């Protein structure tokens, strides 16, 4: 092999490399001995940051936990991390090689999430973004009862990378967009729950809410249905409006009417329509105003607070009828719940401690309620649930017998039912009971007609007796006046 005279020979190059490697092996231990480790770390990090600062890519780290604790004393979860997790679950590529599969008790189906190191690409307004999921564990030492205890803490995070020049657009526009999309995804997957307070655990306990009632199955007039649904839609869309006018983002509904008219079913239909949890508050189990505040603070946003039969749940002392004074030294829990305390929680300063809340009171006797409960701002919409109308009957016949409800003369008995059901004759619950007695539509409707005729006859008989009694009273009054004259 022939080498150029200007280049060193291979032997010379190998000898030089060996000498340099030996020199580095001698110097490295001296560096570790002479220069402290913290100084070495500082120098390396400075060099790394100097080199990295020339990169045009910015990476935002979204951790799963943030400082502080929630209302149950648990470490607070980062809502932005949860939003990103939900959003990215809908962006997973079919080519992904490894995914996490979970079933959350709050969700309907099995869900797929990114696994360690998986990357998802996204485009927003022409900007290319990359999401990366990372997870791991750290060992920490805590002091317990005067001694030290080693603990392993699991952590996870998302890294969002993009060009630095788009930072403002990403932070101010893209991140809110991700949160909005995540909310829609969560609502689609969400399982509605029914919460009730447990006096043994002093906490809200929940079960899956599976009531099938919807606005389509409610025996209400179309006009009333539209009115309630439009009011709910308007409330949900007005978050910024409530903030602008300085009002708490809540809405109150009073459902009143005779028993069996569908008040509880309407509550279920509203919860299914909005996908809101229901908190069933039994005022008799509330031990005082302070206890009520704590219960309401433990409820979640986007929920319904339900107080059924408020007129007979508990006797609430008013300002004109003060609560009975407790003996000196009596425990705080013995202080009774007052009307003022209830009003402050649903309409006072405490009512602003939460967003997107709906408060529903139900009663059979509206006239028995304190007027302070009924004013706008507390009960914003009063909904009368009355006896079954012909429109309500058609809905029930569709539900129970499968008959279409798009016209008034689908069945030969419809004209008779329309004439007989007008007025305060039967409640929706009574009509439903008659329709359930037979699966054959002909026999079920004939049975309903018989019941309507009997109720009509009884009502007319009572009216006749009332008229006779009134005429007798008027006659006796005239005779009495004549004798006095």
Coordinates of C-alpha atoms in Angstrom, one line a residue:
X1 CA 0.0 0.0 0.0
X2 CA 1.4 3.4 -1.0
X3 CA 0.8 6.5 1.3
X4 CA 1.2 10.1 0.5
X5 CA 4.3 11.8 1.9
X6 CA 2.1 14.6 3.4
X7 CA 0.0 12.1 5.5
X8 CA 1.2 10.2 8.6
X9 CA 1.5 6.5 8.3
X10 CA -1.1 4.2 10.0
X11 CA 1.4 3.2 12.6
X12 CA 2.0 6.8 13.6
X13 CA -1.8 7.5 13.7
X14 CA -2.4 4.4 15.9
X15 CA 0.5 5.4 18.2
X16 CA -0.9 8.9 18.6
X17 CA -4.4 7.7 19.3
X18 CA -3.1 5.2 21.9
X19 CA -1.1 8.0 23.6
X20 CA -4.2 10.3 23.7
X21 CA -6.5 7.6 25.1
X22 CA -4.0 6.8 27.8
X23 CA -3.7 10.5 28.7
X24 CA -7.5 10.9 29.0
X25 CA -7.6 7.8 31.2
X26 CA -5.1 9.4 33.5
X27 CA -6.8 12.9 33.5
X28 CA -10.4 11.7 34.0
X29 CA -9.9 10.4 37.6
X30 CA -8.0 13.6 38.4
X31 CA -10.9 15.7 37.2
X32 CA -13.4 13.8 39.4
X33 CA -11.0 14.1 42.3
X34 CA -10.2 17.8 42.0
X35 CA -13.5 19.2 40.7
X36 CA -16.5 18.6 42.9
X37 CA -19.5 16.8 41.4
X38 CA -21.9 19.8 41.8
X39 CA -19.5 21.9 39.8
X40 CA -19.3 19.3 37.1
X41 CA -23.1 19.1 36.9
X42 CA -23.4 22.9 36.7
X43 CA -20.8 23.1 33.8
X44 CA -22.5 20.2 31.9
X45 CA -26.0 21.7 32.3
X46 CA -24.8 25.1 31.3
X47 CA -23.2 23.7 28.1
X48 CA -26.4 21.7 27.4
X49 CA -28.6 24.7 27.9
X50 CA -26.4 26.8 25.7
X51 CA -26.5 24.3 22.9
X52 CA -30.2 23.6 23.4
X53 CA -31.1 27.3 23.4
X54 CA -30.2 27.4 19.7
X55 CA -33.0 24.9 19.0
X56 CA -36.2 26.3 17.5
X57 CA -38.4 23.7 19.3
X58 CA -40.2 24.4 22.6
X59 CA -41.4 21.6 24.8
X60 CA -44.1 22.0 27.4
X61 CA -44.3 19.4 30.2
X62 CA -47.8 18.7 31.6
X63 CA -47.5 16.7 34.9
X64 CA -50.3 14.5 36.2
X65 CA -50.3 16.1 39.7
X66 CA -50.0 19.6 41.0
X67 CA -49.2 21.0 44.5
X68 CA -51.9 20.9 47.1
X69 CA -54.8 18.5 48.1
X70 CA -58.4 18.2 47.0
X71 CA -61.5 18.3 49.3
X72 CA -61.0 14.6 50.2
X73 CA -57.4 15.2 51.3
X74 CA -55.9 13.5 48.3
X75 CA -53.2 15.0 46.0
X76 CA -54.7 17.2 43.4
X77 CA -54.8 16.0 39.9
X78 CA -53.8 18.3 37.1
X79 CA -57.0 19.0 35.1
X80 CA -54.9 19.9 32.0
X81 CA -53.3 16.5 32.1
X82 CA -56.7 14.8 32.3
X83 CA -57.9 16.9 29.4
X84 CA -54.9 16.0 27.3
X85 CA -55.3 12.3 28.1
X86 CA -58.9 12.3 27.0
X87 CA -58.2 14.4 23.9
X88 CA -55.3 12.2 22.8
X89 CA -57.3 9.0 23.2
X90 CA -59.3 10.2 20.2
X91 CA -56.1 10.9 18.2
X92 CA -54.3 7.6 18.5
X93 CA -52.9 6.3 15.2
X94 CA -53.9 2.9 13.9
X95 CA -50.2 2.2 13.5
X96 CA -49.5 2.6 17.3
X97 CA -47.6 -0.5 18.5
X98 CA -48.3 -0.3 22.3
X99 CA -51.3 1.2 24.1
X100 CA -52.8 1.3 27.6
X101 CA -56.3 -0.2 28.0
X102 CA -58.4 0.8 31.0
X103 CA -62.0 0.7 32.2
X104 CA -62.9 3.7 34.4
X105 CA -66.0 3.3 36.6
X106 CA -67.1 6.7 35.4
X107 CA -67.0 5.7 31.8
X108 CA -69.2 3.4 29.7
X109 CA -66.6 1.5 27.6
X110 CA -63.1 0.3 27.6
X111 CA -60.7 3.2 26.7
X112 CA -57.3 3.2 25.0
X113 CA -54.5 5.6 26.0
X114 CA -50.9 6.2 25.0
X115 CA -48.3 4.0 26.4
X116 CA -44.7 4.9 27.5
X117 CA -42.8 6.7 24.8
X118 CA -45.7 6.7 22.2
X119 CA -45.9 9.9 20.1
X120 CA -49.0 11.5 18.6
X121 CA -48.8 14.2 15.9
X122 CA -51.5 16.9 15.6
X123 CA -52.1 19.9 13.4
X124 CA -53.8 23.1 14.6
X125 CA -54.3 26.1 12.3
X126 CA -51.3 24.9 10.2
X127 CA -49.1 24.4 13.2
X128 CA -47.5 20.9 13.6
X129 CA -47.4 19.7 17.2
X130 CA -46.2 16.5 18.8
X131 CA -47.4 14.9 22.0
X132 CA -45.3 12.3 23.8
X133 CA -46.4 10.3 26.9
X134 CA -43.8 9.5 29.6
X135 CA -44.2 7.6 32.9
X136 CA -41.9 6.4 35.6
X137 CA -41.3 6.1 39.4
X138 CA -39.2 7.9 41.9
X139 CA -38.0 6.9 45.4
X140 CA -38.6 9.3 48.2
X141 CA -38.0 9.3 51.9
X142 CA -40.6 10.5 54.3
X143 CA -40.6 10.9 58.1
X144 CA -43.2 8.8 59.8
X145 CA -43.5 8.7 63.7
X146 CA -40.0 9.9 64.1
X147 CA -38.5 7.5 61.7
X148 CA -37.8 7.4 57.9
X149 CA -39.7 5.4 55.4
X150 CA -38.9 4.9 51.8
X151 CA -41.7 5.3 49.3
X152 CA -42.1 4.8 45.6
X153 CA -44.1 7.5 43.8
X154 CA -45.4 6.9 40.3
X155 CA -45.5 9.8 37.9
X156 CA -46.6 10.4 34.4
X157 CA -46.6 13.4 32.1
X158 CA -47.2 14.6 28.5
X159 CA -44.6 16.5 26.5
X160 CA -46.0 18.9 23.9
X161 CA -43.4 20.1 21.4
X162 CA -43.8 22.7 18.7
X163 CA -41.9 25.6 17.1
X164 CA -41.1 28.4 19.6
X165 CA -42.6 31.1 17.5
X166 CA -46.1 29.7 17.9
X167 CA -46.0 29.7 21.8
X168 CA -48.7 32.3 22.3
X169 CA -51.0 30.7 19.8
X170 CA -50.5 27.3 21.4
X171 CA -51.0 28.5 25.0
X172 CA -53.9 30.9 24.4
X173 CA -55.8 29.1 21.6
X174 CA -54.7 25.4 21.1
X175 CA -54.7 24.4 24.8
X176 CA -58.3 25.8 25.4
X177 CA -59.3 24.0 22.2
X178 CA -57.9 20.7 23.7
X179 CA -59.9 21.3 26.9
X180 CA -63.1 21.9 25.0
X181 CA -62.7 18.8 22.9
X182 CA -61.8 16.8 26.0
X183 CA -65.0 17.9 27.8
X184 CA -67.1 16.7 24.8
X185 CA -65.3 13.4 24.8
X186 CA -65.8 12.9 28.6
X187 CA -69.5 13.7 28.4
X188 CA -70.0 11.1 25.7
X189 CA -68.2 8.5 27.8
X190 CA -69.6 9.6 31.1
X191 CA -71.8 7.4 33.4
X192 CA -74.4 9.4 35.3
X193 CA -74.4 8.8 39.1
X194 CA -76.9 9.2 41.9
X195 CA -75.4 10.4 45.1
X196 CA -76.9 10.2 48.6
X197 CA -75.4 11.3 51.9
X198 CA -74.4 8.6 54.3
X199 CA -74.6 9.5 58.0
X200 CA -72.3 6.5 58.9
X201 CA -69.4 7.5 56.6
X202 CA -70.2 11.3 56.6
X203 CA -69.6 11.3 52.9
X204 CA -71.6 11.2 49.7
X205 CA -72.1 7.7 48.4
X206 CA -72.9 7.0 44.7
X207 CA -74.5 4.4 42.6
X208 CA -74.9 4.2 38.8
X209 CA -78.0 6.1 37.7
X210 CA -79.9 4.1 35.2
X211 CA -83.3 5.7 35.1
X212 CA -84.7 5.4 31.5
X213 CA -86.7 8.6 31.6
X214 CA -86.1 11.1 28.7
X215 CA -88.0 14.1 27.4
X216 CA -89.3 11.8 24.6
X217 CA -91.0 9.5 27.1
X218 CA -92.3 12.3 29.4
X219 CA -96.1 12.6 29.4
X220 CA -96.0 16.4 29.0
X221 CA -97.4 18.8 26.5
X222 CA -95.0 19.5 23.6
X223 CA -95.0 23.2 24.5
X224 CA -93.9 22.6 28.1
X225 CA -91.2 20.1 26.9
X226 CA -89.8 22.7 24.5
X227 CA -89.9 25.3 27.1
X228 CA -87.9 23.2 29.7
X229 CA -85.4 22.0 27.1
X230 CA -84.7 25.4 25.7
X231 CA -84.2 26.8 29.2
X232 CA -81.7 24.1 29.9
X233 CA -79.8 24.6 26.6
X234 CA -79.7 28.4 27.3
X235 CA -78.3 27.9 30.8
X236 CA -75.5 25.5 29.6
X237 CA -74.4 27.9 26.9
X238 CA -74.3 31.0 29.1
X239 CA -71.2 30.6 31.2
X240 CA -69.6 33.8 30.0
X241 CA -72.9 35.6 30.3
X242 CA -73.3 34.7 34.0
X243 CA -69.7 35.8 34.6
X244 CA -70.2 39.1 32.8
X245 CA -73.4 40.0 34.7
X246 CA -71.9 38.9 38.1
X247 CA -74.1 36.0 38.9
X248 CA -73.3 32.5 40.0
X249 CA -73.6 30.0 37.2
X250 CA -76.6 28.1 38.6
X251 CA -80.3 27.7 37.9
X252 CA -83.3 26.8 40.1
X253 CA -86.4 24.8 39.2
X254 CA -89.5 24.3 41.2
X255 CA -91.6 21.2 40.2
X256 CA -95.0 21.2 41.8
X257 CA -98.3 19.4 41.3
X258 CA -100.3 16.5 42.6
X259 CA -98.7 13.1 43.3
X260 CA -98.1 10.9 40.3
X261 CA -97.7 13.7 37.8
X262 CA -94.1 12.9 36.8
X263 CA -92.0 15.3 38.9
X264 CA -89.3 12.7 39.7
X265 CA -89.4 11.4 36.1
X266 CA -88.8 15.0 34.9
X267 CA -85.7 15.2 37.2
X268 CA -84.4 12.0 35.7
X269 CA -85.1 13.3 32.1
X270 CA -83.2 16.5 32.9
X271 CA -80.2 14.5 34.3
X272 CA -80.1 12.2 31.2
X273 CA -80.5 15.2 28.9
X274 CA -77.6 17.2 30.4
X275 CA -75.6 14.1 31.6
X276 CA -75.4 15.6 35.1
X277 CA -75.0 13.7 38.3
X278 CA -77.8 13.9 40.9
X279 CA -77.2 14.7 44.5
X280 CA -80.3 13.6 46.5
X281 CA -80.3 15.8 49.6
X282 CA -82.5 14.6 52.5
X283 CA -82.9 17.7 54.7
X284 CA -83.8 15.5 57.7
X285 CA -80.3 14.1 57.7
X286 CA -78.6 17.6 57.7
X287 CA -77.5 18.5 61.2
X288 CA -77.3 22.2 60.8
X289 CA -76.4 25.1 58.6
X290 CA -72.6 24.5 58.8
X291 CA -73.2 20.8 57.9
X292 CA -75.2 21.8 54.9
X293 CA -72.4 24.0 53.6
X294 CA -69.9 21.2 53.9
X295 CA -72.2 18.8 52.0
X296 CA -72.7 21.3 49.2
X297 CA -69.0 22.0 49.0
X298 CA -68.4 18.3 48.5
X299 CA -70.6 18.2 45.4
X300 CA -69.1 18.3 41.9
X301 CA -69.7 20.9 39.1
X302 CA -72.2 20.0 36.3
X303 CA -74.6 18.4 38.8
X304 CA -78.2 18.6 40.0
X305 CA -79.0 19.2 43.7
X306 CA -82.4 17.6 44.3
X307 CA -84.6 18.3 47.4
X308 CA -87.8 16.3 47.0
X309 CA -91.0 17.1 48.9
X310 CA -89.4 20.2 50.5
X311 CA -92.7 21.2 52.1
X312 CA -92.6 18.1 54.3
X313 CA -88.9 17.2 54.5
X314 CA -88.2 19.2 57.6
X315 CA -89.7 22.1 59.5
X316 CA -87.4 25.0 58.8
X317 CA -87.4 27.8 61.4
X318 CA -87.6 31.3 59.9
X319 CA -86.4 34.6 61.2
X320 CA -89.9 35.3 62.6
X321 CA -89.9 31.7 64.1
X322 CA -86.4 31.3 65.5
X323 CA -84.9 28.0 66.2
X324 CA -85.1 26.5 69.7
X325 CA -82.2 27.5 71.8
X326 CA -79.9 24.6 72.6
X327 CA -78.5 24.1 76.2
X328 CA -75.2 25.6 77.0
X329 CA -72.4 23.3 75.9
X330 CA -74.4 21.4 73.4
X331 CA -72.4 20.1 70.4
X332 CA -72.4 22.2 67.2
X333 CA -74.1 19.3 65.3
X334 CA -77.2 19.8 67.5
X335 CA -77.9 23.2 65.9
X336 CA -80.9 22.7 63.6
X337 CA -81.0 23.6 60.0
X338 CA -82.7 27.0 59.4
X339 CA -84.4 28.5 56.3
X340 CA -81.9 31.2 56.3
X341 CA -79.1 28.7 56.1
X342 CA -80.7 26.9 53.2
X343 CA -81.3 30.2 51.4
X344 CA -77.7 31.3 51.8
X345 CA -76.4 28.0 50.4
X346 CA -78.6 28.1 47.3
X347 CA -78.5 31.8 46.6
X348 CA -76.0 33.5 48.9
X349 CA -72.2 33.8 48.7
X350 CA -71.8 30.0 49.2
X351 CA -73.8 29.4 46.0
X352 CA -70.8 30.7 44.0
X353 CA -68.5 27.9 45.2
X354 CA -69.1 25.8 42.1
X355 CA -70.1 26.1 38.4
X356 CA -72.9 24.7 36.2
X357 CA -75.2 23.8 39.1
X358 CA -78.9 23.1 39.0
X359 CA -81.1 23.2 42.1
X360 CA -84.5 21.4 41.9
X361 CA -87.2 21.5 44.6
X362 CA -90.3 19.3 44.3
X363 CA -93.5 19.7 46.2
X364 CA -97.1 18.6 46.1
X365 CA -98.3 21.8 47.8
X366 CA -96.7 25.0 46.5
X367 CA -98.8 27.2 48.7
X368 CA -97.2 25.8 51.8
X369 CA -93.7 27.0 50.8
X370 CA -92.2 30.1 52.3
X371 CA -92.3 32.9 49.6
X372 CA -88.6 33.4 50.2
X373 CA -87.9 30.1 48.6
X374 CA -89.9 30.9 45.4
X375 CA -88.5 34.2 44.3
X376 CA -86.4 34.4 41.0
X377 CA -82.7 33.8 41.7
X378 CA -83.6 30.8 43.9
X379 CA -86.4 29.1 41.9
X380 CA -86.0 30.7 38.5
X381 CA -88.6 28.5 36.7
X382 CA -91.8 27.1 38.2
X383 CA -93.0 24.0 36.3
X384 CA -96.5 22.8 37.0
X385 CA -96.9 19.0 36.6
X386 CA -100.6 18.5 36.3
X387 CA -103.1 15.7 35.3
X388 CA -102.6 13.8 32.1
X389 CA -103.6 15.6 28.9
X390 CA -104.4 14.0 25.6
X391 CA -100.9 14.9 24.3
X392 CA -99.5 13.2 27.3
X393 CA -101.7 10.1 26.8
X394 CA -100.4 9.8 23.2
X395 CA -96.8 9.7 24.5
X396 CA -97.7 7.1 27.1
X397 CA -99.6 4.9 24.5
X398 CA -96.5 5.1 22.3
X399 CA -94.2 4.1 25.3
X400 CA -96.4 1.2 26.6
X401 CA -98.3 0.0 23.5
X402 CA -96.0 1.0 20.6
X403 CA -98.7 3.2 19.0
X404 CA -97.6 6.1 16.9
X405 CA -98.4 9.6 18.4
X406 CA -98.2 11.7 15.3
X407 CA -102.0 12.1 14.9
X408 CA -105.2 12.3 16.9
X409 CA -107.2 9.6 15.2
X410 CA -104.8 6.7 14.9
X411 CA -107.1 4.4 16.9
X412 CA -110.9 4.3 16.9
X413 CA -111.0 5.0 20.6
X414 CA -108.8 8.1 20.5
X415 CA -111.7 10.5 20.0
X416 CA -113.5 9.1 23.0
X417 CA -110.3 9.3 25.1
X418 CA -109.6 12.8 24.0
X419 CA -113.1 13.9 25.1
X420 CA -113.0 12.0 28.4
X421 CA -109.4 12.8 29.5
X422 CA -109.8 16.6 29.3
X423 CA -109.5 18.2 32.7
X424 CA -108.3 16.9 36.0
X425 CA -109.3 13.3 35.6
X426 CA -106.3 11.0 35.8
X427 CA -102.6 11.6 36.5
X428 CA -99.9 10.2 34.1
X429 CA -99.1 7.5 36.7
X430 CA -102.7 6.4 36.7
X431 CA -102.9 6.3 32.9
X432 CA -99.6 4.4 32.7
X433 CA -101.0 1.8 35.2
X434 CA -104.0 1.2 33.1
X435 CA -102.0 0.8 29.9
X436 CA -99.7 -1.7 31.6
X437 CA -102.5 -4.1 32.4
X438 CA -102.6 -5.6 29.0
X439 CA -100.1 -5.7 26.1
X440 CA -102.9 -5.9 23.6
X441 CA -103.6 -2.2 22.5
X442 CA -107.3 -2.8 21.9
X443 CA -108.0 -4.2 25.3
X444 CA -105.7 -1.8 27.1
X445 CA -107.4 1.2 25.5
X446 CA -110.9 -0.2 26.2
X447 CA -109.9 -0.6 29.9
X448 CA -108.7 3.0 30.0
X449 CA -112.0 4.3 28.5
X450 CA -113.9 2.4 31.2
X451 CA -111.8 4.0 33.9
X452 CA -112.2 7.5 32.4
X453 CA -116.0 7.1 32.2
X454 CA -116.1 6.0 35.8
X455 CA -113.9 8.9 37.0
X456 CA -116.0 11.3 35.0
X457 CA -119.2 9.9 36.5
X458 CA -117.7 10.2 40.0
X459 CA -116.5 13.7 39.3
X460 CA -119.9 14.8 38.0
X461 CA -121.7 13.2 40.9
X462 CA -119.4 15.1 43.3
X463 CA -120.1 18.3 41.4
X464 CA -123.9 17.8 41.7
X465 CA -123.6 17.1 45.4
X466 CA -121.5 20.2 45.8
X467 CA -124.1 22.3 44.0
X468 CA -126.9 20.8 46.1
X469 CA -125.0 21.6 49.3
X470 CA -124.4 25.1 48.1
X471 CA -128.0 25.6 47.3
X472 CA -129.1 24.3 50.7
X473 CA -126.6 26.7 52.4
X474 CA -127.9 29.6 50.4
X475 CA -131.5 28.7 51.2
X476 CA -130.8 28.4 54.9
X477 CA -129.1 31.7 54.8
X478 CA -132.1 33.4 53.1
X479 CA -134.5 31.9 55.7
X480 CA -132.2 33.1 58.5
X481 CA -132.1 36.6 57.1
X482 CA -135.9 36.6 56.7
X483 CA -136.5 35.6 60.4
X484 CA -134.2 38.3 61.6
X485 CA -136.1 40.8 59.6

